[in-house]
mmCIF file of C-alpha atoms in Angstrom:
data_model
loop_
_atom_site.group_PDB
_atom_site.id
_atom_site.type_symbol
_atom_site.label_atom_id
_atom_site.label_comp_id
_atom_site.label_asym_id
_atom_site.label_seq_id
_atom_site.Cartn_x
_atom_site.Cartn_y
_atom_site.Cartn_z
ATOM 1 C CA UNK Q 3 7.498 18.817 13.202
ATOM 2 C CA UNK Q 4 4.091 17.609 11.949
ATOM 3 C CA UNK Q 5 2.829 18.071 15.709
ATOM 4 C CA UNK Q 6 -1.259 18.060 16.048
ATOM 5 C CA UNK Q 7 -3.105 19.317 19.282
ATOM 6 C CA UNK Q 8 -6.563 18.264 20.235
ATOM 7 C CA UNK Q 9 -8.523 20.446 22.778
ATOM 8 C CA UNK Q 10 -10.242 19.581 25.116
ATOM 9 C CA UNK Q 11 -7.924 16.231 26.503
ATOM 10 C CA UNK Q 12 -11.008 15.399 28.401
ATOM 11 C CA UNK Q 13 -14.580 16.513 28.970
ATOM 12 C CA UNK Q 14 -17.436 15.686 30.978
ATOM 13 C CA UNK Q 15 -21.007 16.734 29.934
ATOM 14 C CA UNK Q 16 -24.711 16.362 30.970
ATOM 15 C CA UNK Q 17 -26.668 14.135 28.244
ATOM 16 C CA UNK Q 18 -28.981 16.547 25.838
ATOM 17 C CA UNK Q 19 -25.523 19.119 25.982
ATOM 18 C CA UNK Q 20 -23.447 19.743 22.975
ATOM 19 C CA UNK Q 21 -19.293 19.535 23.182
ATOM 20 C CA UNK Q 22 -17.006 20.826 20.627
ATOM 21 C CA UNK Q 23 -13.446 19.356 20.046
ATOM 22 C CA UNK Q 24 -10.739 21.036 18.054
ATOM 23 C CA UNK Q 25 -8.134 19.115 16.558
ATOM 24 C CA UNK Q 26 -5.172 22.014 15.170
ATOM 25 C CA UNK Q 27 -2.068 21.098 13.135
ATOM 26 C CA UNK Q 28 0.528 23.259 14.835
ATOM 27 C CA UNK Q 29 3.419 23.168 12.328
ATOM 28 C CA UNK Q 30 1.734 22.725 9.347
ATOM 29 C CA UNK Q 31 -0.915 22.952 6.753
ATOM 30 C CA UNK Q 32 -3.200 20.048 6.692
ATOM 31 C CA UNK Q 33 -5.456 20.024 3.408
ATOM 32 C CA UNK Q 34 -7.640 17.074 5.068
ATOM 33 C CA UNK Q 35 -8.477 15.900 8.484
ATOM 34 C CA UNK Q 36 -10.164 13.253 9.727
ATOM 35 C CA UNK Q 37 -11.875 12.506 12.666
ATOM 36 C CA UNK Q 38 -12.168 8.744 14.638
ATOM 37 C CA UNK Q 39 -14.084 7.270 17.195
ATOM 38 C CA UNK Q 40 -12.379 4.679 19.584
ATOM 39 C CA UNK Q 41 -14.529 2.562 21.857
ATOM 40 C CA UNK Q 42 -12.768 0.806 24.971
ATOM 41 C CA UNK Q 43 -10.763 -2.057 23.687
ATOM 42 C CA UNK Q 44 -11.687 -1.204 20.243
ATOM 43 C CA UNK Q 45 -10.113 -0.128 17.296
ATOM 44 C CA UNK Q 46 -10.195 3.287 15.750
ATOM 45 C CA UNK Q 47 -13.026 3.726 13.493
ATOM 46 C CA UNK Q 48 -13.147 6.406 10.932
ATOM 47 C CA UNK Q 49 -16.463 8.794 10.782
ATOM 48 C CA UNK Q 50 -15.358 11.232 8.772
ATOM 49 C CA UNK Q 51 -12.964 13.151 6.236
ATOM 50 C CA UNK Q 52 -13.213 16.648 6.058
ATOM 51 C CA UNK Q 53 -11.622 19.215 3.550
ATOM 52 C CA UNK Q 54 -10.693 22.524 4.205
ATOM 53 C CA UNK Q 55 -13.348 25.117 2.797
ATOM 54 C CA UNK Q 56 -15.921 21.933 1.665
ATOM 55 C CA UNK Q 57 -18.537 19.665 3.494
ATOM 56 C CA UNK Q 58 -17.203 16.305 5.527
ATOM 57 C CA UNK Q 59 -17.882 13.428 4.006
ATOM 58 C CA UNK Q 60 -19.083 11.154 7.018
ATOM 59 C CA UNK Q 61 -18.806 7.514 6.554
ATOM 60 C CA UNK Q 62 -21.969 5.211 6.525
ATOM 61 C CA UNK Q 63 -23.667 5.139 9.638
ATOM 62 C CA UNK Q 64 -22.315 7.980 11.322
ATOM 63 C CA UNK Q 65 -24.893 10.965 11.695
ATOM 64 C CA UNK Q 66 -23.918 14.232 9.778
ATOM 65 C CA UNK Q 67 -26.569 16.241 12.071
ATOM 66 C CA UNK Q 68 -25.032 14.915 15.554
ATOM 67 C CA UNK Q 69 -21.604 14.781 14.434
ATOM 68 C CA UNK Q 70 -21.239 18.133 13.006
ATOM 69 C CA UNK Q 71 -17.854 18.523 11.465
ATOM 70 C CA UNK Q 72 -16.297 21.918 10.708
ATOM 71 C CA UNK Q 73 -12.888 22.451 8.750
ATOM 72 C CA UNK Q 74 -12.540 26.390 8.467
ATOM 73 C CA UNK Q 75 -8.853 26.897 7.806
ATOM 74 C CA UNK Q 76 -5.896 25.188 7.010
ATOM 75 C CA UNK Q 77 -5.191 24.373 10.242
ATOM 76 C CA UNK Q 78 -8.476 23.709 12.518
ATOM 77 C CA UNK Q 79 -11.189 21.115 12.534
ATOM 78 C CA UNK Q 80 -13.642 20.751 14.712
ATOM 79 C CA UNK Q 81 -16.231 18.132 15.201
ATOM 80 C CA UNK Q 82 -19.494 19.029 17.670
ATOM 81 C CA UNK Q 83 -21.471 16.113 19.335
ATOM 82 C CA UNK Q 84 -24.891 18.023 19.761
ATOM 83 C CA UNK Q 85 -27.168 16.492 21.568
ATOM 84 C CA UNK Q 86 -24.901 14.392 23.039
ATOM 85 C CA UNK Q 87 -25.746 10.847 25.227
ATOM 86 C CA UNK Q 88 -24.359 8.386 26.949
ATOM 87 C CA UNK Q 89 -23.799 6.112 24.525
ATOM 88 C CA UNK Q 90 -21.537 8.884 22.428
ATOM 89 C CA UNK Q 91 -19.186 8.585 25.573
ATOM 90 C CA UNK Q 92 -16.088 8.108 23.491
ATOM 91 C CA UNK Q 93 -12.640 8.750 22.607
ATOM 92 C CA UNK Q 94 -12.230 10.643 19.834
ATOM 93 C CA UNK Q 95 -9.205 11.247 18.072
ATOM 94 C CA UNK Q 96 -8.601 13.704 15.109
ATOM 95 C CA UNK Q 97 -5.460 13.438 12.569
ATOM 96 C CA UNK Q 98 -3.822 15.640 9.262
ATOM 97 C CA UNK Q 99 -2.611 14.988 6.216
ATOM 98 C CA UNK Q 100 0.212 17.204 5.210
ATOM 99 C CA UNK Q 101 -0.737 19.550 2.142
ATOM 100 C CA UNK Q 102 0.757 19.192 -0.416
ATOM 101 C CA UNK Q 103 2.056 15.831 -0.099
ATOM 102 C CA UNK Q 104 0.131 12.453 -1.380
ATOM 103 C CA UNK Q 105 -1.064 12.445 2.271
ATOM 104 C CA UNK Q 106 -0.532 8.684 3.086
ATOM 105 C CA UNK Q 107 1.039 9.671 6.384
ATOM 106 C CA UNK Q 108 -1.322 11.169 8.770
ATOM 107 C CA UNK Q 109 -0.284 12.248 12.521
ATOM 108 C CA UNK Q 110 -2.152 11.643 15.117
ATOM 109 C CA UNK Q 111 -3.805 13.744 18.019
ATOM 110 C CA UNK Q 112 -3.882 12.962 21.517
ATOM 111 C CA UNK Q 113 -7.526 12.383 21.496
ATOM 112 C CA UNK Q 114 -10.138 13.869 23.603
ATOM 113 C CA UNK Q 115 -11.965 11.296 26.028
ATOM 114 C CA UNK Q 116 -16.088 12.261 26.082
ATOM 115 C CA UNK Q 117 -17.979 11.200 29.090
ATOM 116 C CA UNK Q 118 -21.849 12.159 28.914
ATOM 117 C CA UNK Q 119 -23.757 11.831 32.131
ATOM 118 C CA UNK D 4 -13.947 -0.843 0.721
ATOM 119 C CA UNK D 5 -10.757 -1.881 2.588
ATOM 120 C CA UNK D 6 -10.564 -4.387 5.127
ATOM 121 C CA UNK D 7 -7.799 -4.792 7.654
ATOM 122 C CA UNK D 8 -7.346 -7.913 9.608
ATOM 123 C CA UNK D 9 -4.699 -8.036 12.642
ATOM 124 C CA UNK D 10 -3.482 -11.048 14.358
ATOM 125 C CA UNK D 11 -2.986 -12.261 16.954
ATOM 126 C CA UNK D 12 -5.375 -10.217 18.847
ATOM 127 C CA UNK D 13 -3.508 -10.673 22.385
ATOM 128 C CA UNK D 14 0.668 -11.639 22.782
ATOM 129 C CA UNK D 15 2.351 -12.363 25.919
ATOM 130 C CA UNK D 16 6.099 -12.313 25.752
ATOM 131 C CA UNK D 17 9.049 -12.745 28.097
ATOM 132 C CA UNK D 18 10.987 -9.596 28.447
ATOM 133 C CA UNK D 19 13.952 -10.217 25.437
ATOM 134 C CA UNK D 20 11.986 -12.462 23.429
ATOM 135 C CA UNK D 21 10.651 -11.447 19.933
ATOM 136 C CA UNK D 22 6.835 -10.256 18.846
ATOM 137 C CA UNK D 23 5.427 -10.650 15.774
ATOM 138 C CA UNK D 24 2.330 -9.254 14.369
ATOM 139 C CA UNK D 25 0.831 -9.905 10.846
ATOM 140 C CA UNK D 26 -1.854 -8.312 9.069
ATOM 141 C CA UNK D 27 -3.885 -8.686 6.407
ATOM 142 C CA UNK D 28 -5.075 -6.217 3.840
ATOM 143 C CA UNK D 29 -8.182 -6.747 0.955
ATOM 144 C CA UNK D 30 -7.590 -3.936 -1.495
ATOM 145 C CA UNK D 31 -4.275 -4.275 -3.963
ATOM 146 C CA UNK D 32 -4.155 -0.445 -4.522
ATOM 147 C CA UNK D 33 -3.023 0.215 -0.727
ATOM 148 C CA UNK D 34 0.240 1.440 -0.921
ATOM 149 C CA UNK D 35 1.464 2.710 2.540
ATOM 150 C CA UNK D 36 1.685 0.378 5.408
ATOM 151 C CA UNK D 37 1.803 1.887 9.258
ATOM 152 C CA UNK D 38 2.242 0.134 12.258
ATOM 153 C CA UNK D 39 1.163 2.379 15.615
ATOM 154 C CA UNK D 40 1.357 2.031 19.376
ATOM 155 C CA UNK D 41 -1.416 3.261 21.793
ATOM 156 C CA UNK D 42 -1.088 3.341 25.476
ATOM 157 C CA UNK D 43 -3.914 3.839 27.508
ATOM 158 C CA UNK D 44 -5.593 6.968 27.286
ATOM 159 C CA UNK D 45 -3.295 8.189 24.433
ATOM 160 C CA UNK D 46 -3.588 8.787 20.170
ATOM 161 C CA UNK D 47 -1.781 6.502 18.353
ATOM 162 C CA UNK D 48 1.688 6.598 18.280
ATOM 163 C CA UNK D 49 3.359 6.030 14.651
ATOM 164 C CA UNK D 50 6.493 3.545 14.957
ATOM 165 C CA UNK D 51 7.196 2.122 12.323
ATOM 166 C CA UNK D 52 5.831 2.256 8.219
ATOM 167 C CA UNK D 53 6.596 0.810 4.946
ATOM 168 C CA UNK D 54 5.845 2.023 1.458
ATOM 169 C CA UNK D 55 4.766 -0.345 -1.198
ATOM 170 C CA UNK D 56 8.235 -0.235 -3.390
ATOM 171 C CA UNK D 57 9.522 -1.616 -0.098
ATOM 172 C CA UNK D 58 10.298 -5.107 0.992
ATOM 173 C CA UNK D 59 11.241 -4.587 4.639
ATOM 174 C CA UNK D 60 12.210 -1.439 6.198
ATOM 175 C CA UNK D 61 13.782 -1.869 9.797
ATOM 176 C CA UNK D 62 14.368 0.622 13.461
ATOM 177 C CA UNK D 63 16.471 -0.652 15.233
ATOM 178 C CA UNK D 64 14.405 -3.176 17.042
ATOM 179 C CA UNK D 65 11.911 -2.974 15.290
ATOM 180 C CA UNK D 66 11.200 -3.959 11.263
ATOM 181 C CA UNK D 67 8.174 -4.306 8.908
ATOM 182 C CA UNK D 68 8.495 -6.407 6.091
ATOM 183 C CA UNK D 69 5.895 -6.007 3.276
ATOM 184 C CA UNK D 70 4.592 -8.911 0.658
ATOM 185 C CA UNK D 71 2.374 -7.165 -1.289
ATOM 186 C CA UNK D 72 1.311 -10.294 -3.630
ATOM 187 C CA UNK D 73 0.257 -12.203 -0.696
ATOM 188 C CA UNK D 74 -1.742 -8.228 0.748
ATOM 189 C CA UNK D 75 0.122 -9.024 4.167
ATOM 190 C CA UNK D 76 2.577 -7.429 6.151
ATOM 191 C CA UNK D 77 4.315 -7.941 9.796
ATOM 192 C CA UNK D 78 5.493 -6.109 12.876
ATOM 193 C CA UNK D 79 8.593 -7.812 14.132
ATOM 194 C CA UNK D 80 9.765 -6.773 17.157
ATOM 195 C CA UNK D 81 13.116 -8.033 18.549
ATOM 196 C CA UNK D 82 14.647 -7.957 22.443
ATOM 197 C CA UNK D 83 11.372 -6.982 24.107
ATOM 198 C CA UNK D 84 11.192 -4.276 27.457
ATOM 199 C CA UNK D 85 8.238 -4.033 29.484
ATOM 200 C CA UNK D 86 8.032 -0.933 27.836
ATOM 201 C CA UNK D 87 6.702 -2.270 24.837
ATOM 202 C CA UNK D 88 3.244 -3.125 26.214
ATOM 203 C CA UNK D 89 1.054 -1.294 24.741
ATOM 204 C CA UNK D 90 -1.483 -2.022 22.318
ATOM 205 C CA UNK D 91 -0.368 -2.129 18.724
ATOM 206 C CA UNK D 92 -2.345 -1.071 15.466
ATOM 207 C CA UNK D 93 -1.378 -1.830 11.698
ATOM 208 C CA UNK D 94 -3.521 0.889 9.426
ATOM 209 C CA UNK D 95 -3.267 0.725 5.487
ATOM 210 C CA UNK D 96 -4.363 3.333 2.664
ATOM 211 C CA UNK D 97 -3.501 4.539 -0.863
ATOM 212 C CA UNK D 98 -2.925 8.479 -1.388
ATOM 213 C CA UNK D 99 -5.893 10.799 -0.549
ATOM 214 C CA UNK D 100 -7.471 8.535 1.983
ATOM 215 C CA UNK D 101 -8.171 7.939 5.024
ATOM 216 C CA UNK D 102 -5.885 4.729 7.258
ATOM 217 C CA UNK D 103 -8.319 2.000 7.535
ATOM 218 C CA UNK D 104 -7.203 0.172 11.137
ATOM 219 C CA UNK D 105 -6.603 -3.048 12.541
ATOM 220 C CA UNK D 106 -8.339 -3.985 15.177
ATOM 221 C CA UNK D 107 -5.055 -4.500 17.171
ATOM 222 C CA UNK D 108 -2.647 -6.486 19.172
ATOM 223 C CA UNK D 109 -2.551 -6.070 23.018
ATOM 224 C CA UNK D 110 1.114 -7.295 23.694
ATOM 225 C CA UNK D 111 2.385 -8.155 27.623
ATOM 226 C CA UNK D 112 6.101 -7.808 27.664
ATOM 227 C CA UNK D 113 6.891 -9.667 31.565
ATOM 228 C CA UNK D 114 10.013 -9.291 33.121
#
């Protein structure tokens, strides 16, 4: 169980293009998701939470107008890089926390790897 | 906020020797403890957590141990494979946030 799917695994765009990424909790209801960035040889680095039916809350320095951040059910996020550029070439990696629990544990996606041309 | 801080930040091991990797954590109201492996290419991986009304929690080979008065806890991992390269992450919260990361161990298991 607790089993979270990310969509695309990989995509390659042109810079000025916009890519969306889902991130869907397959087995369960996830009242919060949240989505990181992970730079090569980097750590992951949170951008934003987002709650199911209200706005993300992106963290400082991450745009909310590039980065747009969509949680429309219990069981889908996505986030859209619009306008995307090179340097937003990326791996980003979504994860859920179970509702209805105190949502310490989160699980993981399998990340979706962003190359802009 | 919370800060994380992971050491060391590489570890190069002989296959069946032990790996240990501490971190650091800044806010006393964390209360859940993860450890996580990444291979290349790949989300991270969870392997091994502790709760804060824990001491040490152990998997076989591997074990966490917690000491919260200190804000530090350890991966300890025992009889190392090659397999066990990867690069390893300890994360920390407290309920309704989000895991705040380390920025990781890259351990080399040789055979």
């Amino acid at each position: 169980g607790a089993v979270v799917s990310q969509h695309p695994s990989w995509v390659i765009c042109k810079s000025g293009t916009s890519v969306k990424i889902e991130c869907r909790s397959l087995d369960f209801q996830a009242t919060t998701m949240f989505w990181y960035r992970q730079f090569p040889k980097q750590s992951l680095m949170l951008m934003a939470t987002s709650n199911e039916g209200s706005k993300a809350t992106y963290e400082q320095g991450v745009e909310k107008d590039k980065f747009l951040i969509n949680h429309a059910s219990l069981t889908l996020s996505t986030l859209t890089v619009t306008s995307a550029h090179p340097e937003d070439s990326s791996f980003y990696i979504c994860s859920a926390g179970r509702q209805g629990s105190s949502y310490n544990e989160q699980f993981f996606g399998p990340g979706t790897r962003l190359t802009v041309l | 906020g919370e800060n994380v801080e992971q050491h060391p930040s590489t570890l190069s091991v002989q296959e069946g020797d032990s790996a240990v990797i501490k971190c650091t954590y800044s806010d006393s109201a964390s209360n859940y403890f993860p450890w996580y492996k990444q291979e290349l290419g790949k989300g991270p991986q969870l392997i091994i957590d502790i709760r804060s009304n824990v001491g040490e929690k152990k998997d076989q080979r591997i074990a966490v141990t917690l000491n919260k008065t200190a804000k530090h806890f350890s991966l300890h991992i025992t009889e190392t494979q090659p397999e066990d390269s990867a690069v390893y992450f300890c994360a920390t919260n407290q309920a309704g946030t989000a895991l705040i990361f380390g920025k990781g161990t890259t351990l080399s298991v040789s055979s």
